[in-house]
mmCIF file of C-alpha atoms and ligand atoms in Angstrom:
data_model
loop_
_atom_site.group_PDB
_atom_site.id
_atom_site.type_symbol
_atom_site.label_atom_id
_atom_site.label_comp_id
_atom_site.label_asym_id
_atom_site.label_seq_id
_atom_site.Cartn_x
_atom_site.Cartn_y
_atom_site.Cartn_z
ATOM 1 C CA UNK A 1 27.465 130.947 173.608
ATOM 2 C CA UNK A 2 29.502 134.061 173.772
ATOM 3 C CA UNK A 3 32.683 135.361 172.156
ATOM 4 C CA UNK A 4 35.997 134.231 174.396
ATOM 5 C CA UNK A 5 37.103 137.560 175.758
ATOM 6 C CA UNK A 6 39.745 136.912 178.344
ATOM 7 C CA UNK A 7 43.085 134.943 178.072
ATOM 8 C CA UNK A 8 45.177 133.415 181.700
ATOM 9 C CA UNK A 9 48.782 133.708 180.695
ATOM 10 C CA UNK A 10 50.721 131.882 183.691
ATOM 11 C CA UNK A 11 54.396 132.597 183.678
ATOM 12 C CA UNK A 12 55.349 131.409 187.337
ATOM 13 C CA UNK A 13 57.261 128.531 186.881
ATOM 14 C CA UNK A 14 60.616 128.134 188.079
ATOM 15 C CA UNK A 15 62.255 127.500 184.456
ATOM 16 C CA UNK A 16 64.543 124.945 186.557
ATOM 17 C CA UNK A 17 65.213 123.220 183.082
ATOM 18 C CA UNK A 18 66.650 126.063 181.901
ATOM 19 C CA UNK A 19 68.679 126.944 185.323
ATOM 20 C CA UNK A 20 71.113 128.931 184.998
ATOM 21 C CA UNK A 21 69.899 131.082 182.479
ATOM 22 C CA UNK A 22 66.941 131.837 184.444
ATOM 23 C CA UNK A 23 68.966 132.253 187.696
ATOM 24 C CA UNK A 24 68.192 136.468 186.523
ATOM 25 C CA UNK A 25 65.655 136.792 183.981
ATOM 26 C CA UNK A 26 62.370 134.707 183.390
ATOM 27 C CA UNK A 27 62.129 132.045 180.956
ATOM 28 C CA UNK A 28 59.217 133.521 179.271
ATOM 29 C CA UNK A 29 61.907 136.441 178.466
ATOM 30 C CA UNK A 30 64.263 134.275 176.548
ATOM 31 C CA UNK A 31 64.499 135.905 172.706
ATOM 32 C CA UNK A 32 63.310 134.127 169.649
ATOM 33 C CA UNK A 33 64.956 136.427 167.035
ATOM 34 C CA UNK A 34 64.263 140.050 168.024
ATOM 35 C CA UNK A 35 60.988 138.858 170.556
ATOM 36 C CA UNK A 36 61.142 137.471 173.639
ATOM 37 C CA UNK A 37 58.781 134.710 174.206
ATOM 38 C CA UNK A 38 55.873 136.341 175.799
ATOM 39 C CA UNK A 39 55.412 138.405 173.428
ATOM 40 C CA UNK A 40 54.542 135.556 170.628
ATOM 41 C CA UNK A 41 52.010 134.544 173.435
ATOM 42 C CA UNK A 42 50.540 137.418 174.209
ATOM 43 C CA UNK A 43 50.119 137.874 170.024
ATOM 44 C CA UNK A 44 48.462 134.411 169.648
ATOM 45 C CA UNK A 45 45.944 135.686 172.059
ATOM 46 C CA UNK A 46 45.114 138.770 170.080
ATOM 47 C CA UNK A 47 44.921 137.657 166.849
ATOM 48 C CA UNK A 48 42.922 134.832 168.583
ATOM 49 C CA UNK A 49 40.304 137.751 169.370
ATOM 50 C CA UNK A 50 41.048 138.065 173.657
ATOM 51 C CA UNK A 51 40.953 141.521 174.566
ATOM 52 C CA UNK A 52 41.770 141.439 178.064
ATOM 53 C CA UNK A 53 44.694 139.123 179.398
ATOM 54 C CA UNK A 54 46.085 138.631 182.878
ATOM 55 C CA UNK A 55 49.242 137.551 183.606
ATOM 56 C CA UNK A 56 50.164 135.070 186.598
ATOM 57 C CA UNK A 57 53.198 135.988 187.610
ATOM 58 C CA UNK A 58 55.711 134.906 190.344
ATOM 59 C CA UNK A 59 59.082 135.883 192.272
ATOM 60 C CA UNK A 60 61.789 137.114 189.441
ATOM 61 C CA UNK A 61 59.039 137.662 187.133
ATOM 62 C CA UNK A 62 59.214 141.507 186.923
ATOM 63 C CA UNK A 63 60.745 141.797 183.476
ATOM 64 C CA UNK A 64 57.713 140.614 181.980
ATOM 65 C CA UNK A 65 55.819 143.696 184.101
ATOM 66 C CA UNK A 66 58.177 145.931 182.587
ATOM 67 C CA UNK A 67 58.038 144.382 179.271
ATOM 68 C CA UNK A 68 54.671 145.484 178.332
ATOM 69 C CA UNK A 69 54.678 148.923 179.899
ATOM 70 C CA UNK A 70 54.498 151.787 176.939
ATOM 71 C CA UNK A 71 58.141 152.019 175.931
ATOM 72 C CA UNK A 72 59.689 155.453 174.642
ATOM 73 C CA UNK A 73 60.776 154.009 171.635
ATOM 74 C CA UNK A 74 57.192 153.192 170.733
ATOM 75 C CA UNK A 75 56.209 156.265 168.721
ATOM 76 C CA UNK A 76 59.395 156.420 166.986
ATOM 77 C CA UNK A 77 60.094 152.637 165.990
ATOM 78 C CA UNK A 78 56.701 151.300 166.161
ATOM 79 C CA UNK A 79 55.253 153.037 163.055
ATOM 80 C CA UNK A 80 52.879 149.383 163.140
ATOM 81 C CA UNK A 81 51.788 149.526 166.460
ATOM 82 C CA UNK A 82 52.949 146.045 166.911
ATOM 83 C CA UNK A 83 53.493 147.355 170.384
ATOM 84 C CA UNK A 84 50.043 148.526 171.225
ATOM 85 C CA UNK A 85 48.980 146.031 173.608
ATOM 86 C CA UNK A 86 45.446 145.393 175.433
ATOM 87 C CA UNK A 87 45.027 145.893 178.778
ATOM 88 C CA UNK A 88 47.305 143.431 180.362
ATOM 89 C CA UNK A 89 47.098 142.830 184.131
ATOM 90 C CA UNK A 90 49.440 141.126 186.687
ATOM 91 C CA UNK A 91 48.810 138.645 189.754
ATOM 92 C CA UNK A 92 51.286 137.744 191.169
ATOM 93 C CA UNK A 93 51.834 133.586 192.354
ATOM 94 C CA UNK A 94 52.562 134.334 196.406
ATOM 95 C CA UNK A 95 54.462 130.585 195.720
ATOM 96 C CA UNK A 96 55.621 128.543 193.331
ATOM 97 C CA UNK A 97 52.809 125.726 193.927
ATOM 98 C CA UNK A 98 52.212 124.614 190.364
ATOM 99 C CA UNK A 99 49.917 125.374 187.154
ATOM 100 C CA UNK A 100 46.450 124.890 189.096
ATOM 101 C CA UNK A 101 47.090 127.059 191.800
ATOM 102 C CA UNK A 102 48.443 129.498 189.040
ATOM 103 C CA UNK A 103 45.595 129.559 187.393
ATOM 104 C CA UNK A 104 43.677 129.812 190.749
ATOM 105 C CA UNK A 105 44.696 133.356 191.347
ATOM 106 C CA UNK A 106 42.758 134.313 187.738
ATOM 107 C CA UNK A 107 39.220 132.970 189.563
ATOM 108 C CA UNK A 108 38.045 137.233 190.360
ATOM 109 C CA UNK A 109 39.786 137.642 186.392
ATOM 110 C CA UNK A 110 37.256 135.512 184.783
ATOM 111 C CA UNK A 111 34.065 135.464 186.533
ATOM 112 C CA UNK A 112 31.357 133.781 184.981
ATOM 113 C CA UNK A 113 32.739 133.953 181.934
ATOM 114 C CA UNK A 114 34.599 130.677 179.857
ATOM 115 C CA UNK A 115 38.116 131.285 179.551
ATOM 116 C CA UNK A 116 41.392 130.448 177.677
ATOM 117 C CA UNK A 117 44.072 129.426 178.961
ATOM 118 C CA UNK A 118 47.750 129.615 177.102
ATOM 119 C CA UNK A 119 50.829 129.015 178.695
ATOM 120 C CA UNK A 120 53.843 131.451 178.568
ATOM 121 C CA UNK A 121 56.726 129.402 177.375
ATOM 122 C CA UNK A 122 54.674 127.928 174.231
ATOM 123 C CA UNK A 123 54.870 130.029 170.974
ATOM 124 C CA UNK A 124 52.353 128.336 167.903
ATOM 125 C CA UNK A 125 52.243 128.599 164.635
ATOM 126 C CA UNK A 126 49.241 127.237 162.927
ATOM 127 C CA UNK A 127 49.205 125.736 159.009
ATOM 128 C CA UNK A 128 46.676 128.532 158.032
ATOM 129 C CA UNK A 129 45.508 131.743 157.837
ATOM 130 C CA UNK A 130 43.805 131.303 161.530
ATOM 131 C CA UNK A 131 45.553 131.089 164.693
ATOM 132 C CA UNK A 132 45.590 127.527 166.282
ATOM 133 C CA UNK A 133 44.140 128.885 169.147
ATOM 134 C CA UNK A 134 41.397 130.035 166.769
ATOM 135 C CA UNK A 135 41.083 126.861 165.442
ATOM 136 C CA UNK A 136 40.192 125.100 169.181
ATOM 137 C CA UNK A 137 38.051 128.153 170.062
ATOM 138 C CA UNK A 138 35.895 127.335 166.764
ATOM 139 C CA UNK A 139 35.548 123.761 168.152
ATOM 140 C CA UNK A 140 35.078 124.736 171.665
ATOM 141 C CA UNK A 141 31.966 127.505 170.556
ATOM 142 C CA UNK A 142 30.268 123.764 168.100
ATOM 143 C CA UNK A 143 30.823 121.629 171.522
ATOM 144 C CA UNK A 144 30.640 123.634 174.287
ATOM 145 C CA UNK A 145 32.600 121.144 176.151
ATOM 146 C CA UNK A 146 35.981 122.664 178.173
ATOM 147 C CA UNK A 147 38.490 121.459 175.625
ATOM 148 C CA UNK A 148 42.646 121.197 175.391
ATOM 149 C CA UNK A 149 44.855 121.405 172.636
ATOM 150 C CA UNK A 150 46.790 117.982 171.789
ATOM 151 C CA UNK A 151 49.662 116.902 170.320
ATOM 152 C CA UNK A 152 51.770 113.297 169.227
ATOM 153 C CA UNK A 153 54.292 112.705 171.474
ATOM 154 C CA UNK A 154 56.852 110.392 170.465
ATOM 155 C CA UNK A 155 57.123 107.952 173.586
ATOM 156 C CA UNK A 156 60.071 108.551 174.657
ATOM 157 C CA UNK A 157 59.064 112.159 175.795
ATOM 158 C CA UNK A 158 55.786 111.401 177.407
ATOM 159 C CA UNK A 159 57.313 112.154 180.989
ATOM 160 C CA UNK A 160 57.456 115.687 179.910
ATOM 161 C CA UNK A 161 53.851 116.020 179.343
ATOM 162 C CA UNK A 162 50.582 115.771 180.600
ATOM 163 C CA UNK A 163 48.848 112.398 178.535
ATOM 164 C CA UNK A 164 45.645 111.621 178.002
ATOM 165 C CA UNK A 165 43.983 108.862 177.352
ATOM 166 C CA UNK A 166 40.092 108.775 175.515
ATOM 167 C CA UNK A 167 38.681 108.189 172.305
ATOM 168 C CA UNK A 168 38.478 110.366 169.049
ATOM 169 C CA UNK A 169 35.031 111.076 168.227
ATOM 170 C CA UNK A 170 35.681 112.728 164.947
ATOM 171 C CA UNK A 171 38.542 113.321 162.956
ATOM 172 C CA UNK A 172 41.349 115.230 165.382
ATOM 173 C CA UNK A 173 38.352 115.158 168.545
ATOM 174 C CA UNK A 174 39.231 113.122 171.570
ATOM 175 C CA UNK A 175 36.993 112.719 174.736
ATOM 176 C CA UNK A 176 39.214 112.278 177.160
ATOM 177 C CA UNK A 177 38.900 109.683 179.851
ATOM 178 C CA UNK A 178 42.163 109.826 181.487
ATOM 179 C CA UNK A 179 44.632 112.447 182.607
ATOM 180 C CA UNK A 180 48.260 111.274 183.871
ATOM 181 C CA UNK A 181 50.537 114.248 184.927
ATOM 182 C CA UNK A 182 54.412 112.945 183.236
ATOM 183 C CA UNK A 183 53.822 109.204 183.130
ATOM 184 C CA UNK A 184 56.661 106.940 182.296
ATOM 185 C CA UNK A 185 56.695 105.520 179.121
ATOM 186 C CA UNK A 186 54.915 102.097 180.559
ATOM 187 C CA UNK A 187 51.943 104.373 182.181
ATOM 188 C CA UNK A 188 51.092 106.567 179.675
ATOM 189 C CA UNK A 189 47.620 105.759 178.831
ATOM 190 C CA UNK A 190 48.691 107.096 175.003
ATOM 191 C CA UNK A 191 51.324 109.544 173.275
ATOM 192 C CA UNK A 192 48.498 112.090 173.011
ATOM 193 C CA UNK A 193 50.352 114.947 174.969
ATOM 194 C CA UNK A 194 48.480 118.749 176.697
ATOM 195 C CA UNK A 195 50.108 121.233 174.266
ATOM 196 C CA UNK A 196 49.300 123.875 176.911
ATOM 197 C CA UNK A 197 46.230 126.062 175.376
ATOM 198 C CA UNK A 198 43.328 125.060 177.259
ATOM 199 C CA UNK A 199 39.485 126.701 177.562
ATOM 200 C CA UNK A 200 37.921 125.950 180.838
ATOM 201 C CA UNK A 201 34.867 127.077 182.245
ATOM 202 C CA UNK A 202 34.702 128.221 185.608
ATOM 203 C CA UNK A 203 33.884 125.205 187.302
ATOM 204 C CA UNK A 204 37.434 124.446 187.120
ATOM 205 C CA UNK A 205 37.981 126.605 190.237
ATOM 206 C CA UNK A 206 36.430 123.892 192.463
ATOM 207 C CA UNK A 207 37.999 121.151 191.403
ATOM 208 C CA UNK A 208 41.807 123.224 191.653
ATOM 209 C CA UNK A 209 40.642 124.166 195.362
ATOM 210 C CA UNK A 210 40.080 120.500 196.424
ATOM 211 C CA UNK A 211 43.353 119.324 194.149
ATOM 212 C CA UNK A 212 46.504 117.912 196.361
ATOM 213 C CA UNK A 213 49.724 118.149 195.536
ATOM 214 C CA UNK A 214 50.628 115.524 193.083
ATOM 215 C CA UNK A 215 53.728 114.949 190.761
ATOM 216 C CA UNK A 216 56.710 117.205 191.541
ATOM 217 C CA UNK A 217 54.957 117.770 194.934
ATOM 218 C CA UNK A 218 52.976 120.633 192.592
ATOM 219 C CA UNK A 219 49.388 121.517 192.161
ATOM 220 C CA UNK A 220 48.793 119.795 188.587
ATOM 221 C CA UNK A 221 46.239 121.315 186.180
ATOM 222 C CA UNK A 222 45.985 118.174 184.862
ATOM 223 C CA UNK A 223 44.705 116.338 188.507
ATOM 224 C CA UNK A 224 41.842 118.650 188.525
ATOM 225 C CA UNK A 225 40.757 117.874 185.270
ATOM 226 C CA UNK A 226 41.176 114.316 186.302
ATOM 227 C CA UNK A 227 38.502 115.052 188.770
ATOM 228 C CA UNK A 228 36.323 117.445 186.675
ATOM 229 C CA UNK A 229 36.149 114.483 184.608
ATOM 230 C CA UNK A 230 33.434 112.493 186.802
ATOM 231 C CA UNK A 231 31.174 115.657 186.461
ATOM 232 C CA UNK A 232 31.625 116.552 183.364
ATOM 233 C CA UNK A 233 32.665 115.628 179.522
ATOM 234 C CA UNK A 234 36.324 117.241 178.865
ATOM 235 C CA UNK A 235 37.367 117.390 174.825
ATOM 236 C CA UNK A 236 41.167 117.443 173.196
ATOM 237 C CA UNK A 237 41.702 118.351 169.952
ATOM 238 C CA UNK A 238 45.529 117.446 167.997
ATOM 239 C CA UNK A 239 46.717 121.038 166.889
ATOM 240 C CA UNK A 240 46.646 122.076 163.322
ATOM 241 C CA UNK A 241 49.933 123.420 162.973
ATOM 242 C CA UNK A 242 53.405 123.498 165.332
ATOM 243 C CA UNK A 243 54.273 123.873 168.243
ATOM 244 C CA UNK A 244 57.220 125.513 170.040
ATOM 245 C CA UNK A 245 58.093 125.141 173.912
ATOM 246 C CA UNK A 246 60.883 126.673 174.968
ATOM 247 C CA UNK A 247 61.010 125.284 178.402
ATOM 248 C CA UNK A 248 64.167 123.721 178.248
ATOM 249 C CA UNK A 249 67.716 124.377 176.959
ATOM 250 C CA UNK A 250 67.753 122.475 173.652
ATOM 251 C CA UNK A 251 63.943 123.477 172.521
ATOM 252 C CA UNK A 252 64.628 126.945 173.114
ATOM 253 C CA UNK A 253 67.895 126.427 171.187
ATOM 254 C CA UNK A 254 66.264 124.211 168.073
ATOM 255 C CA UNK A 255 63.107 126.933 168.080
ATOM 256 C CA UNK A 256 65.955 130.046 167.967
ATOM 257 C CA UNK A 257 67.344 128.241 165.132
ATOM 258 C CA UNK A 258 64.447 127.105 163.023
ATOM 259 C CA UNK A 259 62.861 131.075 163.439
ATOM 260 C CA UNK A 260 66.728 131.983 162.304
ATOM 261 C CA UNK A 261 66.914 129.760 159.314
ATOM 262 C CA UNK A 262 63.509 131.228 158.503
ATOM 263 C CA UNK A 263 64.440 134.635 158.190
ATOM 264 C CA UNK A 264 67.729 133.911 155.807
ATOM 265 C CA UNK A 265 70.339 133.883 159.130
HETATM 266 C C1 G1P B 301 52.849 121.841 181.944
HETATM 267 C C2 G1P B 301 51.662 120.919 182.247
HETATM 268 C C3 G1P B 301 51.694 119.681 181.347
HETATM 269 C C4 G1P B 301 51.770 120.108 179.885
HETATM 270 C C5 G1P B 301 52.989 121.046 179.666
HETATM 271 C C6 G1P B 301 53.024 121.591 178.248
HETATM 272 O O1 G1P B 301 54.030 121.209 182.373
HETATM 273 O O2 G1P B 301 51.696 120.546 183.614
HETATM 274 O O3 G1P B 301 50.547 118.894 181.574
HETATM 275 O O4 G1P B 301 51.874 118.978 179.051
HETATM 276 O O5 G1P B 301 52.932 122.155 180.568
HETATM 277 O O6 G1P B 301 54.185 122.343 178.039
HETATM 278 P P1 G1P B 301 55.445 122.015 182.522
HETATM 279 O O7 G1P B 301 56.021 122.094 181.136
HETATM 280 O O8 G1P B 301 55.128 123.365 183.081
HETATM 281 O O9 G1P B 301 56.287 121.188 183.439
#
């Protein structure tokens, strides 16, 4: 099985949660210390081993465009070359329909090829020396089975996730049986909640075309895995390390402050 070469990067949602700070500027553009989130994305992918990443974009997303152009300032302040990105490119979303028609617009992107999928308002930190992405790509090359990264959810947040239900095969390893897009707490099949890294194979881009709109009146990612499901074995795996969404005004605030504390502010 080959090397994971190419990363989806969807930043088209509406950051509503965050409204009205992203009345003007993306939420994938908020600043953790010095960065704005995209950028801790984008470097999870590299140091993942991607070399080619597309963005999926939407209306008001244009920041992030400019973001990753070569800046001026690069040859004098980037003595690292922190700032020396891969080739990056752009869709954009023609509406805001949801996650699985975002990641429809990456179908010419990928080809043939299996693909990871991170989402732009999630920055991860992993409890070793390998990326957590890194650590699901090792499982996903042993299994070969399109695979999502998991996380414990306590219960009273479960409407704010995707939820799986299944059973753990091994230590950390779920097969997953059941998708529910934001259950309530009485629904949820278990706390196991989609952290947002995924690697799908391109069979995905059947079961998005045939998906209907379902909670939020959006195209869910997690509906068309629900389907995928009766063809084919889908894995989850609990992250090793944290993670940190910034999708809504008090986890962008608590993540700014725990990356603050960190650096002695
Ligand atoms: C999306 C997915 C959801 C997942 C979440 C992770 O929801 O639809 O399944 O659990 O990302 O952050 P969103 O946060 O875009 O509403």
């Amino acid at each position: 099985m080959s090397r994971i070469k190419k990363c989806v990067i969807p930043a088209a949602g509406m950051g509503k949660r965050l409204y009205p700070l992203t009345r003007g500027q993306p939420k994938e553009m908020l600043p953790i210390l010095n960065k704005p989130v995209i950028h801790y994305v984008v470097d999870e992918a590299i140091r993942s081993g991607v070399d080619e990443i597309l963005m999926v974009v939407g209306a008001g997303k244009e920041a992030i465009i400019n973001y990753f152009d070569r800046h001026k300032m690069d040859d004098e302040l980037d003595a690292n070359g922190e700032y020396n990105f891969p080739d990056i490119y752009f869709v954009r979303q023609k509406e805001q329909k949801g996650l699985a028609d975002a990641i429809s617009y990456a179908r010419n992107f990928t080809g043939d090829e299996d693909f990871l999928v991170l989402l732009g308002d999630t920055i991860y930190r992993s409890d070793d020396s390998l990326t957590v992405t890194s650590h699901l790509l090792k499982t996903y090359h042993r299994i070969a089975k399109p695979l999502i990264a998991l996380e414990e959810i306590p219960y009273d947040d479960v409407m704010n996730y995707g939820i799986i239900g299944g059973e753990e095969t091994e230590p950390g390893i779920v097969r997953i049986d059941k998708f529910v897009e934001k259950p309530n707490k009485m629904d949820a099949p278990s706390n196991l909640g989609i952290t947002g890294i995924y690697i799908l194979q391109n069979e995905i881009y059947d079961f998005i075309e045939v998906t209907k709109p379902g909670k939020n009146g959006e195209l869910q990612l997690t509906d068309s895995l629900g389907m995928m499901l009766k063809n084919q074995e889908i894995y989850g795996e609990r992250i090793n390390g944290k993670r940190y969404d910034i999708g809504s005004l008090d986890l962008w605030i608590r993540t700014f402050i725990t990356f603050a504390k960190e650096k002695g502010y």
